[in-house]
């Protein structure tokens, strides 16, 4: 299972469109995802000022697009350190809705995102 954070409106638009995409697919060539262990850190690092987040739970085997586990792609454009041992899942294409097996709103305690209780 891999996970992707998005806004409620982007998730609603994806359900209407029949697939999910993200701006990073156009700008970087893939959609950023996380493992379960990485989700909270990613949410609090990159989305700390976002009021609401939806967590998509994606079954890897159901993805139509190619999935690669790679070193982090840094949003500020700095080169990726290939010696970084932590790998992140990157989806190289749109995410077909059949692969999204569940979704939940990310709960916040104060200003800090937490994993949904369902996980």
PDB file of N, CA, C and O in Angstrom, residues 11-37:
ATOM      1  N   UNK A  11      -9.517  15.791  -4.735  1.00  0.00           N
ATOM      2  CA  UNK A  11     -10.041  14.429  -4.694  1.00  0.00           C
ATOM      3  C   UNK A  11     -11.452  14.385  -5.288  1.00  0.00           C
ATOM      4  O   UNK A  11     -11.790  13.480  -6.042  1.00  0.00           O
ATOM      5  N   UNK A  12     -12.267  15.377  -4.982  1.00  0.00           N
ATOM      6  CA  UNK A  12     -13.615  15.438  -5.550  1.00  0.00           C
ATOM      7  C   UNK A  12     -13.542  15.557  -7.075  1.00  0.00           C
ATOM      8  O   UNK A  12     -14.283  14.886  -7.798  1.00  0.00           O
ATOM      9  N   UNK A  13     -12.642  16.397  -7.580  1.00  0.00           N
ATOM     10  CA  UNK A  13     -12.474  16.557  -9.022  1.00  0.00           C
ATOM     11  C   UNK A  13     -11.994  15.252  -9.668  1.00  0.00           C
ATOM     12  O   UNK A  13     -12.426  14.899 -10.773  1.00  0.00           O
ATOM     13  N   UNK A  14     -11.136  14.526  -8.988  1.00  0.00           N
ATOM     14  CA  UNK A  14     -10.652  13.244  -9.509  1.00  0.00           C
ATOM     15  C   UNK A  14     -11.795  12.242  -9.634  1.00  0.00           C
ATOM     16  O   UNK A  14     -11.889  11.516 -10.628  1.00  0.00           O
ATOM     17  N   UNK A  15     -12.662  12.202  -8.640  1.00  0.00           N
ATOM     18  CA  UNK A  15     -13.786  11.279  -8.688  1.00  0.00           C
ATOM     19  C   UNK A  15     -14.715  11.616  -9.851  1.00  0.00           C
ATOM     20  O   UNK A  15     -15.252  10.714 -10.502  1.00  0.00           O
ATOM     21  N   UNK A  16     -14.874  12.890 -10.142  1.00  0.00           N
ATOM     22  CA  UNK A  16     -15.697  13.300 -11.279  1.00  0.00           C
ATOM     23  C   UNK A  16     -15.006  12.978 -12.605  1.00  0.00           C
ATOM     24  O   UNK A  16     -15.656  12.594 -13.572  1.00  0.00           O
ATOM     25  N   UNK A  17     -13.686  13.124 -12.649  1.00  0.00           N
ATOM     26  CA  UNK A  17     -12.924  12.881 -13.879  1.00  0.00           C
ATOM     27  C   UNK A  17     -12.710  11.395 -14.146  1.00  0.00           C
ATOM     28  O   UNK A  17     -12.459  10.994 -15.284  1.00  0.00           O
ATOM     29  N   UNK A  18     -12.759  10.578 -13.101  1.00  0.00           N
ATOM     30  CA  UNK A  18     -12.533   9.144 -13.278  1.00  0.00           C
ATOM     31  C   UNK A  18     -11.082   8.733 -13.110  1.00  0.00           C
ATOM     32  O   UNK A  18     -10.738   7.565 -13.297  1.00  0.00           O
ATOM     33  N   UNK A  19     -10.209   9.685 -12.740  1.00  0.00           N
ATOM     34  CA  UNK A  19      -8.798   9.386 -12.458  1.00  0.00           C
ATOM     35  C   UNK A  19      -8.217  10.534 -11.645  1.00  0.00           C
ATOM     36  O   UNK A  19      -8.791  11.615 -11.600  1.00  0.00           O
ATOM     37  N   UNK A  20      -7.076  10.271 -11.003  1.00  0.00           N
ATOM     38  CA  UNK A  20      -6.432  11.311 -10.206  1.00  0.00           C
ATOM     39  C   UNK A  20      -5.107  11.702 -10.846  1.00  0.00           C
ATOM     40  O   UNK A  20      -4.334  10.848 -11.286  1.00  0.00           O
ATOM     41  N   UNK A  21      -4.856  13.000 -10.876  1.00  0.00           N
ATOM     42  CA  UNK A  21      -3.568  13.528 -11.311  1.00  0.00           C
ATOM     43  C   UNK A  21      -3.141  14.584 -10.310  1.00  0.00           C
ATOM     44  O   UNK A  21      -3.907  14.963  -9.431  1.00  0.00           O
ATOM     45  N   UNK A  22      -1.915  15.051 -10.431  1.00  0.00           N
ATOM     46  CA  UNK A  22      -1.383  16.096  -9.550  1.00  0.00           C
ATOM     47  C   UNK A  22      -0.515  17.014 -10.391  1.00  0.00           C
ATOM     48  O   UNK A  22       0.022  16.584 -11.422  1.00  0.00           O
ATOM     49  N   UNK A  23      -0.356  18.264  -9.993  1.00  0.00           N
ATOM     50  CA  UNK A  23       0.498  19.183 -10.757  1.00  0.00           C
ATOM     51  C   UNK A  23       1.913  18.647 -10.977  1.00  0.00           C
ATOM     52  O   UNK A  23       2.530  18.916 -11.999  1.00  0.00           O
ATOM     53  N   UNK A  24       2.421  17.869 -10.032  1.00  0.00           N
ATOM     54  CA  UNK A  24       3.784  17.340 -10.177  1.00  0.00           C
ATOM     55  C   UNK A  24       3.921  16.383 -11.361  1.00  0.00           C
ATOM     56  O   UNK A  24       5.020  16.197 -11.870  1.00  0.00           O
ATOM     57  N   UNK A  25       2.824  15.795 -11.808  1.00  0.00           N
ATOM     58  CA  UNK A  25       2.908  14.911 -12.971  1.00  0.00           C
ATOM     59  C   UNK A  25       3.346  15.703 -14.195  1.00  0.00           C
ATOM     60  O   UNK A  25       4.185  15.243 -14.976  1.00  0.00           O
ATOM     61  N   UNK A  26       2.827  16.917 -14.344  1.00  0.00           N
ATOM     62  CA  UNK A  26       3.236  17.774 -15.460  1.00  0.00           C
ATOM     63  C   UNK A  26       4.614  18.386 -15.231  1.00  0.00           C
ATOM     64  O   UNK A  26       5.431  18.447 -16.141  1.00  0.00           O
ATOM     65  N   UNK A  27       4.880  18.836 -14.006  1.00  0.00           N
ATOM     66  CA  UNK A  27       6.134  19.554 -13.751  1.00  0.00           C
ATOM     67  C   UNK A  27       7.336  18.650 -13.508  1.00  0.00           C
ATOM     68  O   UNK A  27       8.457  19.006 -13.843  1.00  0.00           O
ATOM     69  N   UNK A  28       7.109  17.467 -12.924  1.00  0.00           N
ATOM     70  CA  UNK A  28       8.227  16.578 -12.587  1.00  0.00           C
ATOM     71  C   UNK A  28       8.155  15.217 -13.273  1.00  0.00           C
ATOM     72  O   UNK A  28       9.099  14.441 -13.192  1.00  0.00           O
ATOM     73  N   UNK A  29       7.010  14.907 -13.857  1.00  0.00           N
ATOM     74  CA  UNK A  29       6.866  13.634 -14.555  1.00  0.00           C
ATOM     75  C   UNK A  29       6.325  12.500 -13.711  1.00  0.00           C
ATOM     76  O   UNK A  29       6.205  11.375 -14.188  1.00  0.00           O
ATOM     77  N   UNK A  30       5.989  12.768 -12.449  1.00  0.00           N
ATOM     78  CA  UNK A  30       5.434  11.733 -11.575  1.00  0.00           C
ATOM     79  C   UNK A  30       4.615  12.367 -10.465  1.00  0.00           C
ATOM     80  O   UNK A  30       4.684  13.572 -10.236  1.00  0.00           O
ATOM     81  N   UNK A  31       3.851  11.513  -9.764  1.00  0.00           N
ATOM     82  CA  UNK A  31       3.060  11.936  -8.616  1.00  0.00           C
ATOM     83  C   UNK A  31       3.758  11.422  -7.361  1.00  0.00           C
ATOM     84  O   UNK A  31       4.058  10.235  -7.251  1.00  0.00           O
ATOM     85  N   UNK A  32       4.023  12.338  -6.437  1.00  0.00           N
ATOM     86  CA  UNK A  32       4.679  11.992  -5.174  1.00  0.00           C
ATOM     87  C   UNK A  32       3.743  11.171  -4.302  1.00  0.00           C
ATOM     88  O   UNK A  32       2.581  11.535  -4.116  1.00  0.00           O
ATOM     89  N   UNK A  33       4.260  10.083  -3.747  1.00  0.00           N
ATOM     90  CA  UNK A  33       3.513   9.286  -2.783  1.00  0.00           C
ATOM     91  C   UNK A  33       4.431   8.973  -1.606  1.00  0.00           C
ATOM     92  O   UNK A  33       5.595   9.361  -1.594  1.00  0.00           O
ATOM     93  N   UNK A  34       3.892   8.274  -0.629  1.00  0.00           N
ATOM     94  CA  UNK A  34       4.641   7.945   0.587  1.00  0.00           C
ATOM     95  C   UNK A  34       4.285   6.547   1.048  1.00  0.00           C
ATOM     96  O   UNK A  34       3.236   6.012   0.690  1.00  0.00           O
ATOM     97  N   UNK A  35       5.156   6.001   1.890  1.00  0.00           N
ATOM     98  CA  UNK A  35       4.808   4.791   2.619  1.00  0.00           C
ATOM     99  C   UNK A  35       4.004   5.214   3.849  1.00  0.00           C
ATOM    100  O   UNK A  35       3.944   6.407   4.191  1.00  0.00           O
ATOM    101  N   UNK A  36       3.419   4.277   4.540  1.00  0.00           N
ATOM    102  CA  UNK A  36       2.652   4.594   5.753  1.00  0.00           C
ATOM    103  C   UNK A  36       3.541   5.304   6.769  1.00  0.00           C
ATOM    104  O   UNK A  36       3.114   6.257   7.424  1.00  0.00           O
ATOM    105  N   UNK A  37       4.789   4.875   6.874  1.00  0.00           N
ATOM    106  CA  UNK A  37       5.712   5.451   7.845  1.00  0.00           C
ATOM    107  C   UNK A  37       6.128   6.878   7.486  1.00  0.00           C
ATOM    108  O   UNK A  37       6.582   7.628   8.342  1.00  0.00           O
TER     109      UNK A  37
END
